[in-house]
JSON list of C-alpha atoms in Angstrom, two decimals:
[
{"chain": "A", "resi": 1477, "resn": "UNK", "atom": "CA", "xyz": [7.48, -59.16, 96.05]},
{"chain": "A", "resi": 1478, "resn": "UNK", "atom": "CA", "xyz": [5.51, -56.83, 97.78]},
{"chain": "A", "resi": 1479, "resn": "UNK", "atom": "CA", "xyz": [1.83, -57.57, 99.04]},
{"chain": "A", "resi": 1480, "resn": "UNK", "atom": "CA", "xyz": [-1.04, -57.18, 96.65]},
{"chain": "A", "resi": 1481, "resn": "UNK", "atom": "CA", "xyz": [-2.92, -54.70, 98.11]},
{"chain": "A", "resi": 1482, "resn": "UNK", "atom": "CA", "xyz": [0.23, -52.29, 98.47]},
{"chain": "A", "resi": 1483, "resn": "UNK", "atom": "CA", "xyz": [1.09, -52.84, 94.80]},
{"chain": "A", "resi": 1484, "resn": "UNK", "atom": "CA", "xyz": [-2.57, -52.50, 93.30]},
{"chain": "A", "resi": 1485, "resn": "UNK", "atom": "CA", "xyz": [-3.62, -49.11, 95.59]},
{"chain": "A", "resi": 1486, "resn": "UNK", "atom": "CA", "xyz": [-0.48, -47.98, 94.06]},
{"chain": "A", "resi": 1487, "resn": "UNK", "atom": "CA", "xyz": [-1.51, -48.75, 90.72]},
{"chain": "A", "resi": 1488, "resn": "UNK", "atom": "CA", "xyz": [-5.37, -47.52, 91.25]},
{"chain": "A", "resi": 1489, "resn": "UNK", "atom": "CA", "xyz": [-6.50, -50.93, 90.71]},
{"chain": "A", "resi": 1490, "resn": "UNK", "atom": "CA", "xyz": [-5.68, -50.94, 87.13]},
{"chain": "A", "resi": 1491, "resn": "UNK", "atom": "CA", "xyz": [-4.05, -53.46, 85.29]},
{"chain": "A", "resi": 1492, "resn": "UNK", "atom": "CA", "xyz": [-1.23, -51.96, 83.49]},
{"chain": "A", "resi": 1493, "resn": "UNK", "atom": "CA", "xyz": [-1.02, -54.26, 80.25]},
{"chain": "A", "resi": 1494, "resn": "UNK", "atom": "CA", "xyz": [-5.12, -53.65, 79.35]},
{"chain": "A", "resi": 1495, "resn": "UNK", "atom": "CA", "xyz": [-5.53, -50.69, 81.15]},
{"chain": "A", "resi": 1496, "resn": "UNK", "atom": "CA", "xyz": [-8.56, -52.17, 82.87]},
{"chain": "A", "resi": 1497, "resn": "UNK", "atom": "CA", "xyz": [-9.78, -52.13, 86.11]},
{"chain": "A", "resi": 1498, "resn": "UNK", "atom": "CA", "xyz": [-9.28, -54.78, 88.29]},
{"chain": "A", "resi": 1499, "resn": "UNK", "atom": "CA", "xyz": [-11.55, -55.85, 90.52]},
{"chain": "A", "resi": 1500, "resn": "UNK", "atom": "CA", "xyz": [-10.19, -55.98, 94.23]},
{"chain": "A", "resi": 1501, "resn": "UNK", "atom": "CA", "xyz": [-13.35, -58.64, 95.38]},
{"chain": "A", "resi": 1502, "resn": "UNK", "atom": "CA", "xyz": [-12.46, -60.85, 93.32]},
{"chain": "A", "resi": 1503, "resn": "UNK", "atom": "CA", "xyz": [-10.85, -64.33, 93.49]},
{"chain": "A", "resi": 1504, "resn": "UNK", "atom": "CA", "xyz": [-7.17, -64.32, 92.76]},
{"chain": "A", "resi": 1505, "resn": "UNK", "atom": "CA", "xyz": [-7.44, -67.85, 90.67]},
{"chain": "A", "resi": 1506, "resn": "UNK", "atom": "CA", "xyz": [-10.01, -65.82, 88.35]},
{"chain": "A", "resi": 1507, "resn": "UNK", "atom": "CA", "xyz": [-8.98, -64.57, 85.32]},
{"chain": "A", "resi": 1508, "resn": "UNK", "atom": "CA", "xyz": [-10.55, -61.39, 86.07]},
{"chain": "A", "resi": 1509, "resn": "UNK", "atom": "CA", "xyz": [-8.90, -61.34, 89.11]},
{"chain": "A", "resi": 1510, "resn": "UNK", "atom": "CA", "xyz": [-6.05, -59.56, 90.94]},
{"chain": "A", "resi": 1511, "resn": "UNK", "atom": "CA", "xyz": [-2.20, -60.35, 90.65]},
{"chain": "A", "resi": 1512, "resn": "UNK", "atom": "CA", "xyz": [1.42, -58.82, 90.58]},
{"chain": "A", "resi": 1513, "resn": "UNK", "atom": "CA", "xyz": [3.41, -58.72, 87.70]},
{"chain": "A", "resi": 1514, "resn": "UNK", "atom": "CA", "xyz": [6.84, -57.86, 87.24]},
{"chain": "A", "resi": 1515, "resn": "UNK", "atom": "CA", "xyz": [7.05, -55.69, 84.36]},
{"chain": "A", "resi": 1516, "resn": "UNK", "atom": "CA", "xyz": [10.77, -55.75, 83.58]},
{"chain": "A", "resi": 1517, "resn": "UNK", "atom": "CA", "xyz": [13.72, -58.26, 84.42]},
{"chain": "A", "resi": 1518, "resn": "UNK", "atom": "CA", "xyz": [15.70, -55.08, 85.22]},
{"chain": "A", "resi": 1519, "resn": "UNK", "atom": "CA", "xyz": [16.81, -54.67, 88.66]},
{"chain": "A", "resi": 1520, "resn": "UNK", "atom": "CA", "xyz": [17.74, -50.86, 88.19]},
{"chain": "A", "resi": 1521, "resn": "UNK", "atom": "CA", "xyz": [14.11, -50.21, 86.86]},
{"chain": "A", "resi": 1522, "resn": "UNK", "atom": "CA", "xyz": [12.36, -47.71, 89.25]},
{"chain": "A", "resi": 1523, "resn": "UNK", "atom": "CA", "xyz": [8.96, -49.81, 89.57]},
{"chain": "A", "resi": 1524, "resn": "UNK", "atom": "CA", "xyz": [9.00, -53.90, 88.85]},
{"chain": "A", "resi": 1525, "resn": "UNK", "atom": "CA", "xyz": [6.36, -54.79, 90.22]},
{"chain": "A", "resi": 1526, "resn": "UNK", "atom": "CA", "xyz": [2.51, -53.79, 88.68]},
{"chain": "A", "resi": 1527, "resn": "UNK", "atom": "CA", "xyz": [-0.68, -54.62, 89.13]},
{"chain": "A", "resi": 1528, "resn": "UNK", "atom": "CA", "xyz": [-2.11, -56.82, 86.11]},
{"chain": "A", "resi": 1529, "resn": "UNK", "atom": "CA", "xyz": [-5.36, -59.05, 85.74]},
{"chain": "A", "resi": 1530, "resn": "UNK", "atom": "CA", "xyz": [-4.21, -62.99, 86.45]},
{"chain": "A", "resi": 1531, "resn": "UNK", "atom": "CA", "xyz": [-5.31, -63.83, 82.79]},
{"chain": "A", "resi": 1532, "resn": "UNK", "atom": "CA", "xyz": [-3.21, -60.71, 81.26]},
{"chain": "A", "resi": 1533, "resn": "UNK", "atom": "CA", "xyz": [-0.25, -61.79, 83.33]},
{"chain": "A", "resi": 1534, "resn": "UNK", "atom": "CA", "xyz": [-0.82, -64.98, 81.98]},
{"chain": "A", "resi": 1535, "resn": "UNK", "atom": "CA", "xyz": [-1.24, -64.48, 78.94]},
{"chain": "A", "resi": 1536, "resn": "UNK", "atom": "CA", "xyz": [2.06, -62.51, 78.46]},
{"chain": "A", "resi": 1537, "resn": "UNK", "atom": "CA", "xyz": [4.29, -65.46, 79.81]},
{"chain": "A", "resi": 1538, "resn": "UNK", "atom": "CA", "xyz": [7.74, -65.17, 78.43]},
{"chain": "A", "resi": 1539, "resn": "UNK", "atom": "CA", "xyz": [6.75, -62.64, 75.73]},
{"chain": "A", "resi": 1540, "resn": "UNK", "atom": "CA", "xyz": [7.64, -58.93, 75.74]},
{"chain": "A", "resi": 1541, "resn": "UNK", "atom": "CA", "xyz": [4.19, -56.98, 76.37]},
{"chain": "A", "resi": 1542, "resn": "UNK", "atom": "CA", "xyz": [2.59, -55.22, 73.49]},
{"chain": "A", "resi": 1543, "resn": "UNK", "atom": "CA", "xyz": [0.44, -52.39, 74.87]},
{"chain": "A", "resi": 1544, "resn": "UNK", "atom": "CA", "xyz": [-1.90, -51.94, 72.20]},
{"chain": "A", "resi": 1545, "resn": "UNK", "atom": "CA", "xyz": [-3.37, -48.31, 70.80]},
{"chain": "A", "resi": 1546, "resn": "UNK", "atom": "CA", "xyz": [-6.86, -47.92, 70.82]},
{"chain": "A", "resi": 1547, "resn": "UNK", "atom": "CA", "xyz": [-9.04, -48.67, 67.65]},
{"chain": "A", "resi": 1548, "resn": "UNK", "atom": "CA", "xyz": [-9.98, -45.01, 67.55]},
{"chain": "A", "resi": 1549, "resn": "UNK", "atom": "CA", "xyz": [-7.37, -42.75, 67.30]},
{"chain": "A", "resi": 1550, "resn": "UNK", "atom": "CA", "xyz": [-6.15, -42.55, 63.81]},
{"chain": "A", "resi": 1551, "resn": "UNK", "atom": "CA", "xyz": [-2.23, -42.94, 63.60]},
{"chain": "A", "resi": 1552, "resn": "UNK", "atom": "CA", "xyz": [-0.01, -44.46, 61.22]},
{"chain": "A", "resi": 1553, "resn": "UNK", "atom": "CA", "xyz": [3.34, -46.03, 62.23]},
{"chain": "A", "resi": 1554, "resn": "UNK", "atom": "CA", "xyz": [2.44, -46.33, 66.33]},
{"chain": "A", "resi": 1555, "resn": "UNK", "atom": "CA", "xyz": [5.70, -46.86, 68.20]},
{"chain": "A", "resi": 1556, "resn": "UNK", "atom": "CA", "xyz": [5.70, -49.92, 70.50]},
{"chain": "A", "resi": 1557, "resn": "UNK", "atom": "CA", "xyz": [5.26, -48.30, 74.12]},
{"chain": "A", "resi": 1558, "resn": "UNK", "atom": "CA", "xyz": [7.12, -50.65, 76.21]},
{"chain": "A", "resi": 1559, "resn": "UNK", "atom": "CA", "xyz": [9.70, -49.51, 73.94]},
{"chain": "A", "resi": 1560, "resn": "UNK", "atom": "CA", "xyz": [9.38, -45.82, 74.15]},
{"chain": "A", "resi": 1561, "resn": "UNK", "atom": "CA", "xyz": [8.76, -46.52, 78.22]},
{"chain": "A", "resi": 1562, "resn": "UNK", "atom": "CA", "xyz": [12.26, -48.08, 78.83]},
{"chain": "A", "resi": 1563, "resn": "UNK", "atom": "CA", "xyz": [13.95, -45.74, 76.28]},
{"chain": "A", "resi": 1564, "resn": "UNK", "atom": "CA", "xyz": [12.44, -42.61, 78.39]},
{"chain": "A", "resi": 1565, "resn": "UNK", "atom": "CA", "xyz": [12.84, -43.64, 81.66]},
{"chain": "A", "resi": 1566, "resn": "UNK", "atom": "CA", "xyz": [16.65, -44.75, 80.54]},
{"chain": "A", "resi": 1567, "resn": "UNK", "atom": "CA", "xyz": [17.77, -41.93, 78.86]},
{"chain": "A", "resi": 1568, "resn": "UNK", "atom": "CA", "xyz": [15.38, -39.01, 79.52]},
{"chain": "A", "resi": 1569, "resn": "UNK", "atom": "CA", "xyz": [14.60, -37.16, 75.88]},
{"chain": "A", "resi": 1570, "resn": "UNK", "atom": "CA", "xyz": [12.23, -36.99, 73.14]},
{"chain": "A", "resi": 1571, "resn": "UNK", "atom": "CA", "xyz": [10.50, -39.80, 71.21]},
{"chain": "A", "resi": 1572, "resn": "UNK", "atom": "CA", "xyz": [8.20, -39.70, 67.86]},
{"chain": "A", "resi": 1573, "resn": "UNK", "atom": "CA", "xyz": [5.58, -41.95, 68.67]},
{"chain": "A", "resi": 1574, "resn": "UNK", "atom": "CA", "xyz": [3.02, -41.71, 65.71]},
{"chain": "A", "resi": 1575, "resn": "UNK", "atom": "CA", "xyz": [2.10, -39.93, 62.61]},
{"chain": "A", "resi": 1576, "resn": "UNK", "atom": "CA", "xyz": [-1.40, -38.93, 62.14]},
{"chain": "A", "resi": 1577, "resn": "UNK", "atom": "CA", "xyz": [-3.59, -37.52, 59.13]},
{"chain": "A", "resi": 1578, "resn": "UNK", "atom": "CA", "xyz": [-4.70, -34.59, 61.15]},
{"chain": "A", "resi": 1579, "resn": "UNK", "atom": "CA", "xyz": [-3.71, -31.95, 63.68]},
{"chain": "A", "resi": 1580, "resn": "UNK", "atom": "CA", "xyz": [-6.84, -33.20, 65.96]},
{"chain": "A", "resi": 1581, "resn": "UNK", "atom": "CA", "xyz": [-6.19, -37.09, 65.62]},
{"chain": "A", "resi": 1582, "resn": "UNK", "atom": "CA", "xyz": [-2.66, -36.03, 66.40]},
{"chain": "A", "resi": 1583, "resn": "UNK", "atom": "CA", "xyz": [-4.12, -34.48, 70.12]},
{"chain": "A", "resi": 1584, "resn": "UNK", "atom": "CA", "xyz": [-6.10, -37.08, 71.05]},
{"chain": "A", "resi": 1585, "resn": "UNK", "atom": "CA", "xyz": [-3.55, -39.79, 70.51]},
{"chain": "A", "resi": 1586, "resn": "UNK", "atom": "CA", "xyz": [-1.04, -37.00, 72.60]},
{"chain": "A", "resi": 1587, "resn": "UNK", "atom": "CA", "xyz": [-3.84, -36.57, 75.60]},
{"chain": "A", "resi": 1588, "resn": "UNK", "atom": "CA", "xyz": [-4.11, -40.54, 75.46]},
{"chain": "A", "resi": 1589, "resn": "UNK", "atom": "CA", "xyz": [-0.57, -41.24, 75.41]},
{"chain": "A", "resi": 1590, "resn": "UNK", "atom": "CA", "xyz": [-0.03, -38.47, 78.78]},
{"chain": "A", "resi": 1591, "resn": "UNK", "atom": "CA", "xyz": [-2.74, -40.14, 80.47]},
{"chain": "A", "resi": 1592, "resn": "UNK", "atom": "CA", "xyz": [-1.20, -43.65, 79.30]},
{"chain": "A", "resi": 1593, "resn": "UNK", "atom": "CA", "xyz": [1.83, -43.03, 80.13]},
{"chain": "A", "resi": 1594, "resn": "UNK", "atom": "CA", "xyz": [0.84, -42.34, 83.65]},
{"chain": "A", "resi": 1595, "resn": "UNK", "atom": "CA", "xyz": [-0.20, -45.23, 84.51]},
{"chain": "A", "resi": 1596, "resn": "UNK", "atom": "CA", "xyz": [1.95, -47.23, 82.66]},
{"chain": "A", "resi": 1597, "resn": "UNK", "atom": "CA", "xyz": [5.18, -45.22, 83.92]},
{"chain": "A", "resi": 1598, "resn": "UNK", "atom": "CA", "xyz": [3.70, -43.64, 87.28]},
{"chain": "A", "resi": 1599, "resn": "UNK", "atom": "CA", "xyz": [7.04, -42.36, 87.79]},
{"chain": "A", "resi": 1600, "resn": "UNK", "atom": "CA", "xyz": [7.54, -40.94, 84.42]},
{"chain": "A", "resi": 1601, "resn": "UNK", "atom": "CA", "xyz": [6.45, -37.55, 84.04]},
{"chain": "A", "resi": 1602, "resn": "UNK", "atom": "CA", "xyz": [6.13, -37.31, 79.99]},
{"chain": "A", "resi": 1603, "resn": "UNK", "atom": "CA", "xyz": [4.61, -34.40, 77.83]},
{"chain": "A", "resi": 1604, "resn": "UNK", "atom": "CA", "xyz": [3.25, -34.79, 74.67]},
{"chain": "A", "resi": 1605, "resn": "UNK", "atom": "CA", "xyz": [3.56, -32.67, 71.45]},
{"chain": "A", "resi": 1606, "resn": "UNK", "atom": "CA", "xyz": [2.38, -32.15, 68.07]},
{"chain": "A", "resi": 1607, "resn": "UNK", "atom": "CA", "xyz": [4.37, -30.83, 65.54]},
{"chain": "A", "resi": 1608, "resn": "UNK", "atom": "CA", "xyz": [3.01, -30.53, 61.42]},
{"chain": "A", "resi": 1609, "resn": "UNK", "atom": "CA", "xyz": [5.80, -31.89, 58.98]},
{"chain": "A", "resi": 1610, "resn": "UNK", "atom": "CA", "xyz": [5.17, -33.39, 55.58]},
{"chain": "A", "resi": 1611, "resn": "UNK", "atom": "CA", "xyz": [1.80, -32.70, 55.05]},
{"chain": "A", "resi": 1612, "resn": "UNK", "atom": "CA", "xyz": [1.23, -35.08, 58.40]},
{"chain": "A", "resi": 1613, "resn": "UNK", "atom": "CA", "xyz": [0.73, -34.30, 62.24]},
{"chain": "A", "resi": 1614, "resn": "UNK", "atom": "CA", "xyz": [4.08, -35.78, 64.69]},
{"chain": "A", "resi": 1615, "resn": "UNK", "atom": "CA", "xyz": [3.18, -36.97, 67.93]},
{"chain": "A", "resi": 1616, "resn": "UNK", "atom": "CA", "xyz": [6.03, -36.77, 70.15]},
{"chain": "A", "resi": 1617, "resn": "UNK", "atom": "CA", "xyz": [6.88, -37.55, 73.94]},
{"chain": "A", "resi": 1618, "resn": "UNK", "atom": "CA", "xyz": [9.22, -35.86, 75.79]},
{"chain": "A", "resi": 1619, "resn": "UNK", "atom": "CA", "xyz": [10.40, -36.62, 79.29]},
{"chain": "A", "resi": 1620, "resn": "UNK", "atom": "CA", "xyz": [13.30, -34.96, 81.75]},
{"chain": "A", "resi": 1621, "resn": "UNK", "atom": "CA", "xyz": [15.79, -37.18, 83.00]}
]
């Protein structure tokens, strides 16, 4: 395992399952507090260990991770994007991620997902696109293998 510190200036002190900051003062038995996670039992993944709050690392246990959308972007049919991570960092390719009512609730769920993405992937580089179809907006990630 590598030390703390290293791990969570590499992540920018956030927590990569909530996507919150963690705060670097405080106590490591808080809940609030600092810890490293290993994100995936795969030894050929290119990052295992992540920063993560002690409760969110907790909380996850055994179970697979959900990272969850926010409440305010408007898509239907959100891929899961631990999912879409592995997929894209195995394979390299494009993804459809979500369908949305509109052309601009399709961009900002594409700017959140790039900005997601890079945090929850650092060494992912992904683009996002949206592409009408169906009378619906296609949000789509794309990365280079």
């Amino acid at each position: 395992m590598s030390l703390l510190d290293d791990v969570a200036e590499r992540d920018g002190w956030r927590c990569w399952v909530c996507d919150e900051p963690v705060d670097a003062g405080m106590s490591v038995n808080d809940p609030r507090g600092p810890s490293v996670d290993s994100r995936t039992a795969d030894r050929k993944a290119k990052i295992t260990e992540r920063l993560a709050h002690r409760a969110c690392n907790t909380r996850k246990g055994a179970v697979k991770v959900v990272i969850a959308w926010p409440d305010r972007l408007h898509v239907i049919e959100p891929a899961p994007l631990i999912t879409v991570a592995e997929r894209l960092e195995r394979k390299g390719g494009r993804e459809l991620v979500a369908r949305c009512p509109s052309r601009k609730d399709a961009q900002e769920a594409a700017d959140w997902l790039v900005d997601r993405f890079s945090r929850l992937a650092p060494g992912l580089p992904v683009t996002a696109t949206v592409d009408a179809g169906g009378g619906q907006f296609l949000v789509a990630l794309s990365a280079r293998r």
